[in-house]
Coordinates of C-alpha atoms in Angstrom, one line a residue:
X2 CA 1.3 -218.3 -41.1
X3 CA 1.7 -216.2 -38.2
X4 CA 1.9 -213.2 -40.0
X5 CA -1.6 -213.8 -41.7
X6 CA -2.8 -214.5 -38.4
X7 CA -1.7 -211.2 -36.9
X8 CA -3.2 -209.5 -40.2
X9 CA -6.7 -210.8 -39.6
X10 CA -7.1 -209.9 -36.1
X11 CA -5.7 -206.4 -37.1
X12 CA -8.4 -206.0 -39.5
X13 CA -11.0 -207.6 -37.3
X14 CA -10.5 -204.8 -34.8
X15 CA -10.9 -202.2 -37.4
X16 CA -13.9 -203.8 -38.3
X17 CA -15.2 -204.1 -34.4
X18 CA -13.8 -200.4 -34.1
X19 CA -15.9 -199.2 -37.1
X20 CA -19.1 -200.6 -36.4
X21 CA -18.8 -199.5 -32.9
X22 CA -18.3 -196.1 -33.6
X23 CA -21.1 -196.3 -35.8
X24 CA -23.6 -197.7 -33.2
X25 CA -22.5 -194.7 -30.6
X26 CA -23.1 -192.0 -33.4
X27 CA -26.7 -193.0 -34.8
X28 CA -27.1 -193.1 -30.5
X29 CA -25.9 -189.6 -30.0
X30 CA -27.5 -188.3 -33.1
X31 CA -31.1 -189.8 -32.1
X32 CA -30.6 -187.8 -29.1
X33 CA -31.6 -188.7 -24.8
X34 CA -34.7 -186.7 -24.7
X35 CA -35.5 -188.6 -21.8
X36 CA -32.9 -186.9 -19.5
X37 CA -33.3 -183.6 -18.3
X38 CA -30.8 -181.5 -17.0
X39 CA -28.2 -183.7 -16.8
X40 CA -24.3 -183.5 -16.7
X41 CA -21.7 -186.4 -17.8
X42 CA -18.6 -188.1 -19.6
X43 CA -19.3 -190.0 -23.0
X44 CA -18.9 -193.3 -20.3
X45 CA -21.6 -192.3 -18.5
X46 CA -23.7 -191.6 -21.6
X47 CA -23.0 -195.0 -22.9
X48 CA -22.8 -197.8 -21.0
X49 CA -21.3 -199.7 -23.9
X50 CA -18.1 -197.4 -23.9
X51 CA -17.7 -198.6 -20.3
X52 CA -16.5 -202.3 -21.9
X53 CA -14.5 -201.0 -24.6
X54 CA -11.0 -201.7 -24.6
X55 CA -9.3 -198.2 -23.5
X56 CA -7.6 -197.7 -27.3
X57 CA -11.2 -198.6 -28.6
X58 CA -12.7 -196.1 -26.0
X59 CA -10.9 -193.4 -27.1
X60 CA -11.2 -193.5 -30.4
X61 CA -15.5 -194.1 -30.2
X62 CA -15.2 -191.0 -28.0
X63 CA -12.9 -189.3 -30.5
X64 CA -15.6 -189.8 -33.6
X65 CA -18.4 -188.5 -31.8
X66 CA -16.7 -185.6 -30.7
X67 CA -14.8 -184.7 -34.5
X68 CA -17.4 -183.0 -35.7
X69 CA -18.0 -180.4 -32.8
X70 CA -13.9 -180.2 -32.4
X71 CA -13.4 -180.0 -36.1
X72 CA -15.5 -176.5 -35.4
X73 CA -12.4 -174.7 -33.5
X74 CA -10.0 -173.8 -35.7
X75 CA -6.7 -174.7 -32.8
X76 CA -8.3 -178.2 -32.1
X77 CA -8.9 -179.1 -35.7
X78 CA -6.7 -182.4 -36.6
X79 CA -4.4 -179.8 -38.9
X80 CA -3.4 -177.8 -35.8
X81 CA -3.9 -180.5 -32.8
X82 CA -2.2 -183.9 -32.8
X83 CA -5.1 -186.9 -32.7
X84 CA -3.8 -188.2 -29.6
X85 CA -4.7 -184.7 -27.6
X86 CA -7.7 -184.8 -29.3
X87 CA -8.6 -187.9 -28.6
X88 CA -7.7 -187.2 -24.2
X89 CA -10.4 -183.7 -24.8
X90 CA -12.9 -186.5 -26.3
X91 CA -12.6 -188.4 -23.3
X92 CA -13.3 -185.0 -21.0
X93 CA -16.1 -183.7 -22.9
X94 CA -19.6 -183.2 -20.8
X95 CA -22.6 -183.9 -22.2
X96 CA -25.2 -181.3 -21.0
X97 CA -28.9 -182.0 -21.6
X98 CA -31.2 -179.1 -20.3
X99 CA -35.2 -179.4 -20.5
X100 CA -37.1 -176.0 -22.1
X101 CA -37.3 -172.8 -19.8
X102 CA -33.5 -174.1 -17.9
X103 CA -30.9 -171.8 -18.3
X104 CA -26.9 -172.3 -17.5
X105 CA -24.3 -169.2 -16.3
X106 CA -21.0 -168.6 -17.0
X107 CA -18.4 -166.3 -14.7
X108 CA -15.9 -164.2 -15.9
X109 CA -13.9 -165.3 -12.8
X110 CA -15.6 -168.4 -12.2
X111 CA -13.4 -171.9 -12.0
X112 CA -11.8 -172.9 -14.8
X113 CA -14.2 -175.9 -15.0
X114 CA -16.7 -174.2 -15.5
X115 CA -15.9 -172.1 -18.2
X116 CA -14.9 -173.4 -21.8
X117 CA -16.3 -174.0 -25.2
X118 CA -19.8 -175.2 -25.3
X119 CA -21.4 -176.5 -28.5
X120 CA -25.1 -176.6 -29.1
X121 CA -26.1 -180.2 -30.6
X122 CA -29.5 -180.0 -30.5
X123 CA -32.1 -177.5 -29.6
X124 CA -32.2 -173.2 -29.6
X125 CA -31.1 -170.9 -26.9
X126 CA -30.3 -167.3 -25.8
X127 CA -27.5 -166.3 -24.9
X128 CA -28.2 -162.8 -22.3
X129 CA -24.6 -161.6 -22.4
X130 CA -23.8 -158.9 -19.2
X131 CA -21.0 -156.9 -20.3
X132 CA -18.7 -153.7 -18.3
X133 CA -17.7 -153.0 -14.9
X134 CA -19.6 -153.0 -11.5
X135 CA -20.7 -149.0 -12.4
X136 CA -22.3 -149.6 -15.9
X137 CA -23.7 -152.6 -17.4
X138 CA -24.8 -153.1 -20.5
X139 CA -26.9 -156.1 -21.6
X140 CA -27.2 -157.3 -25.1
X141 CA -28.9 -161.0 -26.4
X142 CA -28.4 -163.3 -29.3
X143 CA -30.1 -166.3 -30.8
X144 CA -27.7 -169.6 -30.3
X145 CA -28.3 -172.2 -32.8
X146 CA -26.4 -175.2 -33.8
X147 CA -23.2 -175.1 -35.8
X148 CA -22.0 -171.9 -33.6
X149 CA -19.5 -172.5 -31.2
X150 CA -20.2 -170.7 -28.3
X151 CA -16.6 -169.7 -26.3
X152 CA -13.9 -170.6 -28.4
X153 CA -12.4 -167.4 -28.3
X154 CA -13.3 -166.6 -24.5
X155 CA -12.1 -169.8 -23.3
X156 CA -8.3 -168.5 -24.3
X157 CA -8.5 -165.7 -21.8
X158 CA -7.6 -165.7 -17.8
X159 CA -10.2 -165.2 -15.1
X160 CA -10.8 -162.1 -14.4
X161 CA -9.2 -160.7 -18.3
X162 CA -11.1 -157.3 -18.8
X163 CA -12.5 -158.7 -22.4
X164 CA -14.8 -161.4 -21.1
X165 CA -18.3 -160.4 -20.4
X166 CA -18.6 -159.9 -16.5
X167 CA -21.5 -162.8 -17.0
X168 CA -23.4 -165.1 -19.6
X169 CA -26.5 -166.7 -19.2
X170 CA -27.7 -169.1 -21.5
X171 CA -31.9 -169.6 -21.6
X172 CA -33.0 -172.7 -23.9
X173 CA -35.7 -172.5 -25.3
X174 CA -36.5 -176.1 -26.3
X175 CA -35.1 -179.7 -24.9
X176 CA -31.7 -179.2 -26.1
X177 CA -28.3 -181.5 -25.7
X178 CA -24.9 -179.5 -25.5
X179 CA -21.3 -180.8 -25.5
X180 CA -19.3 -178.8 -23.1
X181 CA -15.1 -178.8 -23.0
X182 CA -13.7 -176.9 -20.1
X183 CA -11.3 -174.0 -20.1
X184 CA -8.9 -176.2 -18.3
X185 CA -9.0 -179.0 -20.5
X186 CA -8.1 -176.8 -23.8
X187 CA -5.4 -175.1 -21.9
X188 CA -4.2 -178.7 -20.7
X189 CA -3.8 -179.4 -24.6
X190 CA -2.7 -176.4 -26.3
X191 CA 0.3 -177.3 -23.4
X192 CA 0.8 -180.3 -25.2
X193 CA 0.7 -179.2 -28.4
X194 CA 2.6 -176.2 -28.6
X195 CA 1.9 -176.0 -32.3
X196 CA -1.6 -175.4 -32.5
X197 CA -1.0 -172.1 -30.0
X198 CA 1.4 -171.3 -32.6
X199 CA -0.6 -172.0 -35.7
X200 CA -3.7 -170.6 -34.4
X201 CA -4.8 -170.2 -30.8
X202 CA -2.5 -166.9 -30.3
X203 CA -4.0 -165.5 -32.7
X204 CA -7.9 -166.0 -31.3
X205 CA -6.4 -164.9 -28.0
X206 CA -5.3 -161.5 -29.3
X207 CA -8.0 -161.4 -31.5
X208 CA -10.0 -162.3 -28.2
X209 CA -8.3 -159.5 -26.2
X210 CA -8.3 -156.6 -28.8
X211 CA -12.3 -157.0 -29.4
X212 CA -12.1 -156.6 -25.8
X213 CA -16.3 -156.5 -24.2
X214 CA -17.5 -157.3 -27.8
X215 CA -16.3 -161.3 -27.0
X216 CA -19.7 -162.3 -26.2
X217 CA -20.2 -163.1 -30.1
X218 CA -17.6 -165.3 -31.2
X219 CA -19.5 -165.4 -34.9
X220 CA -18.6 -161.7 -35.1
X221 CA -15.2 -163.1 -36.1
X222 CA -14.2 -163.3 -40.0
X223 CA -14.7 -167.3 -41.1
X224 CA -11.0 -167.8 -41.7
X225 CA -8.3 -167.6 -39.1
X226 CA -6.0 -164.7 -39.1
X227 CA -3.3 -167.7 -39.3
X228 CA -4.8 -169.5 -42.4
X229 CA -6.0 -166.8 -44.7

């Protein structure tokens, strides 16, 4: 029957979906420690995600991405809609940086280049620069995986006079980063009015009232101030 036809394929291309998804995420896992320094989409990481259909595409990127998105409390599938999560999976950077590299961030650098950066493999310091052009005062911190690094930062303007003046990020082994730019979170908190609502408001003000102390996002209490 036609039907039964229509059925099969459907469940052929969950299949094909699944198994894809699980060959790109034993790939990222194992790691590219054979790049250095380099900077690219999921596309250009695999050249397998170059042939997928677009809806496949998006969802492989989507999967390998969940886990770091699933971090940030206003990008998490309760508070962002899976289709705008799925269009930051297809903007995410992967950054690979060999020991001894380092990688700045701007208070009133582009919005490109600033934005949440997560920390997939490796260890880092972060050398934070914080106050005005008068008095500066310079504090570090160990980065390890599992901590966000921006989340709250990312919500504020150029130029806001909570962000550090500069962060410069030193790693200390090979390590692989996933990076999603300010302008790409902004892009979808448009879209999905809900999650500024439910939660990203709140890590703005949050954000804004810890004013120079923003360096260390973990300084923040586990649950959001939305969800207690």
């Amino acid at each position: 029957a036609p039907h039964s036809g229509t059925t099969a394929q459907a469940e052929s291309n969950v299949v094909l979906a699944t198994r894809i998804r699980q060959f790109l995420r034993t790939k990222f896992n194992r790691g590219h420690r054979h790049r250095v320094a380099t900077r690219g989409r999921l596309v250009d990481a695999f050249d397998i995600m170059a042939s997928l259909p677009p809806e496949l595409s998006q969802e492989a990127s989507l999967a390998l991405c969940r886990p770091a998105l699933d971090q940030i409390s206003y990008l998490r599938s309760g508070c962002m809609s899976e289709d705008a999560r799925r269009r930051i999976a297809m903007q995410c950077d992967l950054l690979t940086f060999a020991a001894g590299e380092s990688f700045q961030i701007e208070a009133c650098g582009e919005e490109s280049n600033r934005g949440i950066l997560f920390l997939l493999l490796g260890t880092a310091i972060v050398q934070t620069t914080l106050g005005g052009s008068k008095l500066l005062e310079r504090h570090s911190m160990v980065w390890c995986v599992g901590r966000p690094l921006g989340q709250d930062a990312c919500l504020l303007e150029n130029g806001h006079p909570s962000l550090p003046a500069a962060q410069r990020i030193v790693f200390l082994t090979f390590s692989e980063t996933m990076f999603v730019s300010r302008d790409v979170v902004c892009s979808a908190l448009r879209q999905c009015p809900q999650a500024w609502k439910a939660s990203a408001r709140w890590r703005y003000l949050l954000a804004a009232l810890r004013g120079h102390n923003i360096a260390s996002d973990a300084e923040l209490p586990a649950q959001d101030a939305a969800n207690p």
